[in-house]
Short mmCIF file of C-alpha atoms and ligand atoms in Angstrom, two decimals:
data_model
loop_
_atom_site.label_atom_id
_atom_site.label_comp_id
_atom_site.label_asym_id
_atom_site.label_seq_id
_atom_site.Cartn_x
_atom_site.Cartn_y
_atom_site.Cartn_z
CA MET I 864 -37.22 10.15 24.66
CA THR I 865 -39.25 10.54 21.49
CA CYS I 866 -38.28 8.85 18.23
CA ARG I 867 -37.63 12.22 16.61
CA ARG I 868 -35.32 13.27 19.42
CA VAL I 869 -33.46 9.96 19.37
CA ARG I 870 -32.92 10.13 15.63
CA ALA I 871 -31.54 13.64 15.92
CA GLU I 872 -29.01 12.31 18.43
CA LEU I 873 -27.90 9.22 16.53
CA ASN I 874 -24.89 10.88 14.87
CA ARG I 875 -23.64 12.19 18.18
CA TYR I 876 -24.35 8.80 19.74
CA LEU I 877 -22.17 7.26 17.04
CA ASP I 878 -19.38 9.75 17.76
CA GLY I 879 -19.61 9.05 21.50
CA ASP I 880 -20.41 12.71 21.97
CA LEU I 881 -23.42 12.42 24.32
CA SER I 882 -23.52 12.88 28.06
CA ASP I 883 -23.93 9.71 30.12
CA GLU I 884 -27.57 10.49 30.77
CA ARG I 885 -28.44 11.11 27.11
CA ARG I 886 -26.49 8.08 26.02
CA ARG I 887 -28.45 5.90 28.43
CA GLY I 888 -31.68 7.44 27.17
CA VAL I 889 -30.83 6.65 23.54
CA ARG I 890 -29.66 3.14 24.38
CA GLU I 891 -32.88 2.35 26.25
CA HIS I 892 -34.99 3.73 23.42
CA LEU I 893 -33.11 1.70 20.81
CA ALA I 894 -33.67 -1.46 22.84
CA ALA I 895 -37.43 -0.82 22.84
CA CYS I 896 -38.11 0.78 19.42
CA VAL I 897 -37.63 -1.35 16.31
CA ALA I 898 -37.87 1.55 13.82
CA CYS I 899 -35.20 3.63 15.56
CA ALA I 900 -33.03 0.55 16.06
CA ARG I 901 -33.13 0.00 12.30
CA GLU I 902 -32.15 3.63 11.67
CA TRP I 903 -29.29 3.16 14.07
CA GLU I 904 -28.09 0.00 12.32
CA GLN I 905 -28.18 1.80 8.99
CA LEU I 906 -26.14 4.69 10.29
CA ARG I 907 -23.64 2.32 11.81
CA GLY I 908 -23.60 0.49 8.50
CA VAL I 909 -22.68 3.71 6.69
CA ALA I 910 -19.78 4.35 9.06
CA ALA I 911 -18.63 0.75 8.59
CA MET I 912 -18.87 1.04 4.80
CA LEU I 913 -16.81 4.23 4.87
CA GLU I 914 -14.19 2.70 7.08
CA GLY I 915 -14.20 -0.40 4.87
CA LEU I 916 -13.28 1.54 1.74
CA SER I 917 -9.92 0.19 0.69
CA GLU I 918 -7.05 2.52 0.05
CA VAL I 919 -5.96 2.84 -3.54
CA GLU I 920 -2.31 2.48 -4.43
CA ALA I 921 -0.54 5.71 -5.33
CA PRO I 922 1.60 5.60 -8.48
CA ALA I 923 5.25 5.34 -7.46
CA ARG I 924 6.25 7.73 -10.25
CA LEU I 925 4.68 10.55 -8.24
CA THR I 926 7.78 11.08 -6.09
CA GLU I 927 10.00 11.36 -9.13
CA SER I 928 7.70 13.74 -10.98
CA VAL I 929 7.37 15.97 -7.91
CA LEU I 930 11.14 16.07 -7.42
CA ASP I 931 11.64 16.79 -11.12
CA ALA I 932 9.29 19.75 -11.02
CA VAL I 933 10.66 21.05 -7.76
CA GLY I 934 14.29 20.59 -8.89
CA ARG I 935 13.64 22.59 -12.04
CA GLU I 936 12.22 25.39 -9.92
CA ARG I 937 15.30 25.40 -7.76
CA ILE I 938 17.55 25.66 -10.79
CA ALA I 939 15.45 28.49 -12.16
CA GLU I 940 15.89 30.30 -8.87
CA ALA I 941 19.69 30.36 -9.06
CA PRO I 942 20.09 33.29 -11.53
CA ARG I 943 17.65 35.34 -9.47
CA GLN I 944 19.83 34.70 -6.45
CA GLN I 945 22.88 35.94 -8.37
CA ALA I 946 21.01 38.99 -9.54
CA LEU I 947 20.09 39.79 -5.95
CA THR I 948 23.72 39.51 -4.82
CA GLY I 949 24.78 41.73 -7.70
CA LEU I 950 22.12 44.21 -6.79
CA ALA I 951 23.26 44.36 -3.18
CA LEU I 952 26.94 44.76 -4.08
CA ALA I 953 26.21 47.43 -6.65
CA GLY I 954 24.00 49.25 -4.16
CA VAL I 955 26.77 49.35 -1.56
CA GLY I 956 29.21 50.60 -4.20
CA LEU I 957 26.77 53.28 -5.26
CA VAL I 958 26.30 54.58 -1.74
CA LEU I 959 30.03 54.61 -0.95
CA SER I 960 31.17 56.23 -4.14
CA THR I 961 28.46 58.86 -3.96
CA ALA I 962 29.51 59.72 -0.43
CA ILE I 963 33.10 60.10 -1.52
CA VAL I 964 32.26 62.17 -4.59
CA VAL I 965 30.25 64.49 -2.38
CA SER I 966 33.02 64.79 0.18
CA LEU I 967 35.64 65.40 -2.53
CA ALA I 968 33.61 68.10 -4.15
CA GLY I 969 32.99 69.80 -0.82
CA TRP I 970 36.40 69.54 0.82
CA GLY I 971 38.75 69.92 -2.06
CA PRO I 972 41.61 67.65 -3.20
CA LEU I 973 41.72 64.95 -0.52
CA ASP I 974 43.48 61.78 -1.56
CA LEU I 975 40.68 59.23 -1.31
CA SER I 976 41.65 57.10 -4.27
CA GLY I 977 41.97 54.05 -1.97
CA TRP I 978 38.34 54.42 -0.96
CA GLY I 979 37.40 55.16 -4.52
CA ALA I 980 39.05 51.99 -5.76
CA TRP I 981 37.24 49.96 -3.15
CA ALA I 982 33.91 51.48 -4.05
CA ALA I 983 34.68 50.93 -7.71
CA SER I 984 35.56 47.30 -7.14
CA LEU I 985 32.35 46.74 -5.20
CA ALA I 986 30.34 48.35 -7.95
CA ALA I 987 32.24 46.34 -10.54
CA ALA I 988 31.60 43.11 -8.64
CA GLY I 989 27.93 43.92 -8.59
CA ALA I 990 28.03 44.85 -12.23
CA LYS I 991 29.79 41.62 -13.08
CA GLN I 992 27.04 39.56 -11.52
CA VAL I 993 24.39 41.38 -13.41
CA ALA I 994 25.30 40.56 -16.97
CA VAL I 995 23.40 43.40 -18.56
CA ALA I 996 25.08 45.96 -16.37
CA ALA I 997 28.51 44.50 -16.95
CA GLU I 998 28.18 45.06 -20.67
CA VAL I 999 27.54 48.74 -20.11
CA ALA I 1000 29.92 49.35 -17.22
CA GLY I 1001 32.92 47.51 -18.70
CA PRO I 1002 33.58 49.76 -21.75
CA VAL I 1003 32.92 52.92 -19.76
CA LEU I 1004 35.48 51.95 -17.13
CA ASN I 1005 38.02 50.98 -19.81
CA ALA I 1006 37.65 54.23 -21.69
CA LEU I 1007 38.10 56.19 -18.51
CA ALA I 1008 41.14 54.18 -17.49
CA ARG I 1009 42.89 55.05 -20.79
CA GLY I 1010 42.17 58.77 -20.55
CA ARG I 1011 42.82 61.29 -17.80
CA SER I 1012 42.14 59.61 -14.50
CA GLY I 1013 41.91 61.87 -11.54
CA PRO I 1014 40.30 60.25 -8.51
CA LEU I 1015 37.10 62.17 -9.06
CA VAL I 1016 36.70 60.81 -12.57
CA TRP I 1017 37.25 57.29 -11.32
CA LEU I 1018 34.64 57.74 -8.68
CA LEU I 1019 32.17 59.18 -11.12
CA ALA I 1020 32.78 56.18 -13.35
CA ALA I 1021 32.20 53.85 -10.42
CA ASP I 1022 29.05 55.72 -9.60
CA VAL I 1023 27.73 55.42 -13.12
CA ALA I 1024 28.59 51.71 -13.23
CA ALA I 1025 26.95 51.06 -9.90
CA LEU I 1026 23.86 52.97 -10.86
CA MET I 1027 23.60 51.00 -14.09
CA ALA I 1028 24.06 47.78 -12.19
CA VAL I 1029 21.36 48.64 -9.71
CA LEU I 1030 18.93 49.67 -12.42
CA ALA I 1031 19.66 46.66 -14.58
CA GLY I 1032 19.54 44.33 -11.62
CA ALA I 1033 16.22 45.67 -10.45
CA ARG I 1034 14.80 45.51 -13.94
CA ARG I 1035 15.96 41.98 -14.41
CA LEU I 1036 14.70 40.83 -11.03
CA LEU I 1037 11.30 42.25 -11.64
CA SER I 1038 11.02 40.91 -15.14
CA VAL I 1039 12.41 37.45 -14.39
CA LYS I 1040 10.03 36.80 -11.57
CA ARG I 1041 6.81 38.32 -10.47
CA LEU I 1042 6.51 40.01 -7.12
CA ARG I 1043 5.77 36.80 -5.27
CA GLY I 1044 9.19 35.43 -6.10
CA LEU I 1045 10.84 38.64 -5.00
CA THR I 1046 9.10 38.68 -1.65
CA ASN I 1047 9.96 35.02 -1.14
CA MET I 1048 13.61 35.84 -1.64
CA LEU I 1049 13.57 38.87 0.59
CA ALA I 1050 11.91 36.80 3.31
CA MET I 1051 14.83 34.37 3.40
CA MET U 1473 7.86 10.61 17.10
CA GLU U 1474 6.61 10.55 13.54
CA PHE U 1475 6.09 14.29 13.66
CA ASP U 1476 9.64 14.90 14.84
CA ALA U 1477 10.87 12.95 11.86
CA ASP U 1478 8.66 15.06 9.56
CA ASP U 1479 10.04 18.26 11.03
CA ARG U 1480 13.58 17.05 10.59
CA LEU U 1481 12.88 16.32 6.92
CA VAL U 1482 11.26 19.74 6.51
CA HIS U 1483 14.33 21.33 8.06
CA GLN U 1484 16.66 19.42 5.74
CA THR U 1485 14.55 20.36 2.73
CA LEU U 1486 14.73 24.03 3.65
CA ALA U 1487 18.50 23.66 3.92
CA GLY U 1488 18.49 22.63 0.26
CA ASP U 1489 18.37 18.83 0.55
CA LEU U 1490 16.03 17.72 -2.20
CA LYS U 1491 16.32 14.07 -1.14
CA ALA U 1492 14.75 14.97 2.19
CA TYR U 1493 11.74 16.30 0.34
CA GLY U 1494 11.65 13.08 -1.65
CA ALA U 1495 11.45 11.21 1.65
CA LEU U 1496 8.52 13.40 2.74
CA VAL U 1497 6.74 12.74 -0.53
CA ASP U 1498 7.31 9.00 -0.08
CA ARG U 1499 5.91 9.15 3.43
CA TYR U 1500 2.70 10.94 2.50
CA ARG U 1501 2.21 10.09 -1.17
CA LYS U 1502 -0.36 7.40 -0.51
CA ARG U 1503 -2.44 9.39 1.98
CA VAL U 1504 -2.46 12.54 -0.15
CA TYR U 1505 -3.32 10.52 -3.23
CA ASN U 1506 -6.20 8.75 -1.46
CA LEU U 1507 -7.59 12.01 -0.13
CA ALA U 1508 -7.46 13.48 -3.64
CA TYR U 1509 -8.99 10.34 -5.11
CA ARG U 1510 -12.00 10.45 -2.81
CA MET U 1511 -12.37 14.19 -3.31
CA LEU U 1512 -12.08 14.23 -7.10
CA GLY U 1513 -13.42 10.82 -8.08
CA ASP U 1514 -10.88 9.41 -10.49
CA ARG U 1515 -7.28 8.34 -10.37
CA GLU U 1516 -5.93 10.48 -13.14
CA ARG U 1517 -7.14 13.69 -11.53
CA ALA U 1518 -5.98 12.39 -8.17
CA GLU U 1519 -2.49 11.97 -9.55
CA ASP U 1520 -2.45 15.50 -10.95
CA ALA U 1521 -3.77 16.94 -7.72
CA THR U 1522 -1.27 14.98 -5.63
CA GLN U 1523 1.61 16.25 -7.69
CA GLU U 1524 0.27 19.77 -7.50
CA ALA U 1525 -0.23 19.53 -3.74
CA PHE U 1526 3.36 18.45 -3.15
CA ILE U 1527 4.71 21.17 -5.43
CA ARG U 1528 2.57 23.77 -3.72
CA ALA U 1529 3.66 22.47 -0.32
CA TYR U 1530 7.30 22.72 -1.35
CA ARG U 1531 6.88 26.32 -2.43
CA GLY U 1532 5.13 27.17 0.80
CA LEU U 1533 7.38 25.14 3.07
CA ARG U 1534 8.80 28.29 4.68
CA SER U 1535 5.35 29.18 5.94
CA TYR U 1536 5.02 25.81 7.71
CA ARG U 1537 5.48 26.13 11.46
CA PRO U 1538 6.49 23.04 13.42
CA SER U 1539 3.85 23.93 16.03
CA ALA U 1540 1.30 22.52 13.60
CA ARG U 1541 1.54 18.94 12.46
CA PHE U 1542 3.12 18.54 9.08
CA ALA U 1543 0.41 16.05 8.07
CA SER U 1544 -2.37 18.53 8.88
CA TRP U 1545 -0.59 21.27 7.02
CA LEU U 1546 -0.05 19.03 3.99
CA PHE U 1547 -3.68 17.83 4.01
CA SER U 1548 -4.79 21.42 4.17
CA THR U 1549 -2.74 22.22 1.06
CA THR U 1550 -4.16 19.10 -0.60
CA SER U 1551 -7.71 20.16 0.26
CA HIS U 1552 -7.17 23.56 -1.30
CA VAL U 1553 -5.79 21.98 -4.46
CA CYS U 1554 -8.78 19.62 -4.65
CA ILE U 1555 -11.30 22.41 -4.11
CA ASP U 1556 -9.58 24.37 -6.91
CA HIS U 1557 -9.89 21.33 -9.16
CA LEU U 1558 -13.54 20.89 -8.23
CA ARG U 1559 -14.30 24.48 -9.16
CA ARG U 1560 -13.07 23.75 -12.65
CA ARG U 1561 -14.80 20.35 -12.86
CA PRO U 1562 -16.99 18.60 -10.28
CA PHE U 1563 -16.48 15.14 -8.83
CA ALA U 1564 -16.55 12.49 -11.52
CA ALA U 1565 -15.99 8.82 -10.88
CA VAL U 1566 -14.64 7.03 -13.93
CA SER U 1567 -16.22 3.61 -13.74
CA ILE U 1568 -13.32 1.78 -15.39
CA ASP U 1569 -11.11 3.21 -12.67
CA GLU U 1570 -13.16 1.96 -9.77
CA PRO U 1571 -11.58 -0.36 -7.26
CA GLY U 1572 -14.52 -2.66 -7.92
CA VAL U 1573 -13.70 -3.05 -11.58
CA ARG U 1574 -9.98 -3.34 -11.16
CA PRO U 1575 -9.46 -4.69 -7.67
CA ALA U 1576 -6.08 -4.42 -6.02
CA THR U 1577 -4.28 -7.76 -6.29
CA ALA U 1578 -2.62 -7.42 -2.91
CA GLU U 1579 -5.93 -7.89 -1.14
CA GLY U 1580 -6.28 -11.57 -1.87
CA ILE U 1581 -9.61 -10.93 -3.52
CA ASP U 1582 -9.36 -14.05 -5.71
CA ALA U 1583 -9.65 -16.26 -2.66
CA ASP U 1584 -13.40 -15.73 -2.46
CA PRO U 1585 -14.72 -14.32 -5.75
CA PRO U 1586 -18.45 -13.91 -4.90
CA ALA U 1587 -17.79 -12.21 -1.58
CA ALA U 1588 -15.09 -10.07 -3.17
CA TYR U 1589 -17.48 -9.06 -5.93
CA GLY U 1590 -20.08 -8.00 -3.40
CA ARG U 1591 -17.51 -6.09 -1.44
CA THR U 1592 -15.99 -4.26 -4.41
CA GLU U 1593 -19.47 -3.55 -5.72
CA THR U 1594 -20.28 -1.90 -2.40
CA GLN U 1595 -17.03 0.03 -2.56
CA ALA U 1596 -17.97 1.45 -5.95
CA GLN U 1597 -21.43 2.39 -4.65
CA VAL U 1598 -19.96 4.16 -1.65
CA HIS U 1599 -17.45 5.97 -3.86
CA HIS U 1600 -20.23 7.17 -6.16
CA ALA U 1601 -22.37 8.21 -3.22
CA LEU U 1602 -19.48 10.28 -1.87
CA GLY U 1603 -19.51 12.15 -5.14
CA ARG U 1604 -23.09 13.25 -4.53
CA LEU U 1605 -22.19 15.05 -1.32
CA PRO U 1606 -21.33 18.75 -1.23
CA ASP U 1607 -17.55 19.20 -1.42
CA THR U 1608 -17.06 20.33 2.19
CA GLN U 1609 -19.13 17.43 3.52
CA ARG U 1610 -17.14 15.01 1.41
CA LEU U 1611 -13.93 16.54 2.71
CA ALA U 1612 -15.04 16.15 6.31
CA ILE U 1613 -15.96 12.50 5.68
CA ALA U 1614 -12.70 11.82 3.85
CA LEU U 1615 -10.62 13.29 6.66
CA VAL U 1616 -12.49 11.70 9.56
CA HIS U 1617 -13.57 8.32 8.20
CA LEU U 1618 -11.03 7.60 5.47
CA GLN U 1619 -7.90 9.27 6.82
CA GLY U 1620 -8.82 8.46 10.40
CA LEU U 1621 -8.29 12.00 11.71
CA SER U 1622 -9.91 13.18 14.92
CA TYR U 1623 -12.52 15.92 14.55
CA GLU U 1624 -9.98 18.30 16.09
CA ASP U 1625 -7.33 17.48 13.50
CA ALA U 1626 -9.88 17.63 10.69
CA ALA U 1627 -10.89 21.09 11.92
CA GLU U 1628 -7.26 22.16 11.80
CA VAL U 1629 -7.00 20.91 8.22
CA MET U 1630 -10.24 22.56 7.14
CA GLY U 1631 -9.55 25.76 9.02
CA CYS U 1632 -12.93 25.83 10.72
CA PRO U 1633 -14.37 25.12 14.20
CA VAL U 1634 -14.69 21.52 15.38
CA GLY U 1635 -18.47 21.90 15.60
CA THR U 1636 -18.62 22.82 11.92
CA VAL U 1637 -16.68 19.72 10.91
CA LYS U 1638 -19.00 17.58 13.03
CA SER U 1639 -22.08 19.06 11.46
CA HIS U 1640 -20.62 18.50 7.96
CA ALA U 1641 -19.87 14.89 8.86
CA HIS U 1642 -23.31 14.31 10.42
CA ARG U 1643 -25.14 15.69 7.42
CA ALA U 1644 -22.96 13.68 5.10
CA ARG U 1645 -23.61 10.42 6.98
CA THR U 1646 -27.33 11.05 7.03
CA THR U 1647 -27.29 11.67 3.27
CA LEU U 1648 -25.16 8.59 2.68
CA LYS U 1649 -27.55 6.51 4.77
CA ARG U 1650 -30.37 7.63 2.52
CA LEU U 1651 -28.35 7.02 -0.67
CA LEU U 1652 -26.93 3.67 0.32
CA THR U 1653 -29.99 2.12 1.99
CA PRO U 1654 -32.95 3.45 -0.01
CA GLN U 1655 -34.95 0.25 0.44
CA PHE U 1656 -35.33 0.91 4.14
CA GLN U 1657 -36.47 4.48 3.82
CA GLU U 1658 -39.37 5.32 6.06
CA CYS U 1659 -41.08 8.31 7.53
CA VAL U 1660 -40.13 9.26 11.03
CA PRO U 1661 -43.21 8.84 13.22
ZN1 LIG X 3011 -38.10 5.23 18.09
#
């Protein structure tokens, strides 16, 4: 083996990455060639120096500061979670009450006030969770409750409340957190 | 065994147990910090990067799959954080922060002051020489020689083929040989 060839193999020799035959070739050359043997000792010296680097001590406060930061994030996530629940509830209410309004309008005076109340309570629950929507939906529902209150009017009120809740919830979700946060939540 | 314990802690963290994450940080704090220290050069930046790596890892914990080793996944996050830091500011060793200037007391260095001085001096030289390597070469060296990872694990961390990690490490060692033993430099016949 030539010196040039041996030197090109020294790193792989160090890693134990050579075939038996090559390894023997390098070993025999190193035993006979002083210059290459010195190169080899230097390379081994580098590996030894690297492995001899002592570890530095990590500041113990790191754990606390990480947990502080991460805990704050978790707390900040809670309102978004509520907003998502509100959004889902309001959405269900919206779909139900719309279906009933449509069926009432099409099939005449069916007594569906039980369904209507359920849809309204779902929408209201959603609205309650989304503070902005609750402020709008509350007075509307109250005013309607005091006045004439056929089932259709109730349902329309529920519809309006649910729609407001959905819109407000969506707006709030998107403004509170950027899209990444939203996709994280949806992935759960 | 160790990896099972990591996965259990990851699972508990995902279930909302913040203490479990604290235990993970305790387990890997030193290794992450040392990787960051050798990558960035000084302790202050290493501390920032370590904190950032653990926060980033927490946020991305749902994307961790137990099929990979938690340590590899965490080192990979740490490497990304360090590379981001290095884009803003390259490796810079602060001399007052070198192990050689302020040796760790736990090492019993006082027992033999002249030898200890020589040793810590060498440590500082090696640390500075690391800073003269390209970032990816330094990362390969830090993972293989300082963290004791196999080339396969280092490749997993770096997200590249094993052969690439080897060639980074080989080039780095050849450069370090030149930087750390200049008095012996000779032409290859
Ligand atoms: Zn030779």
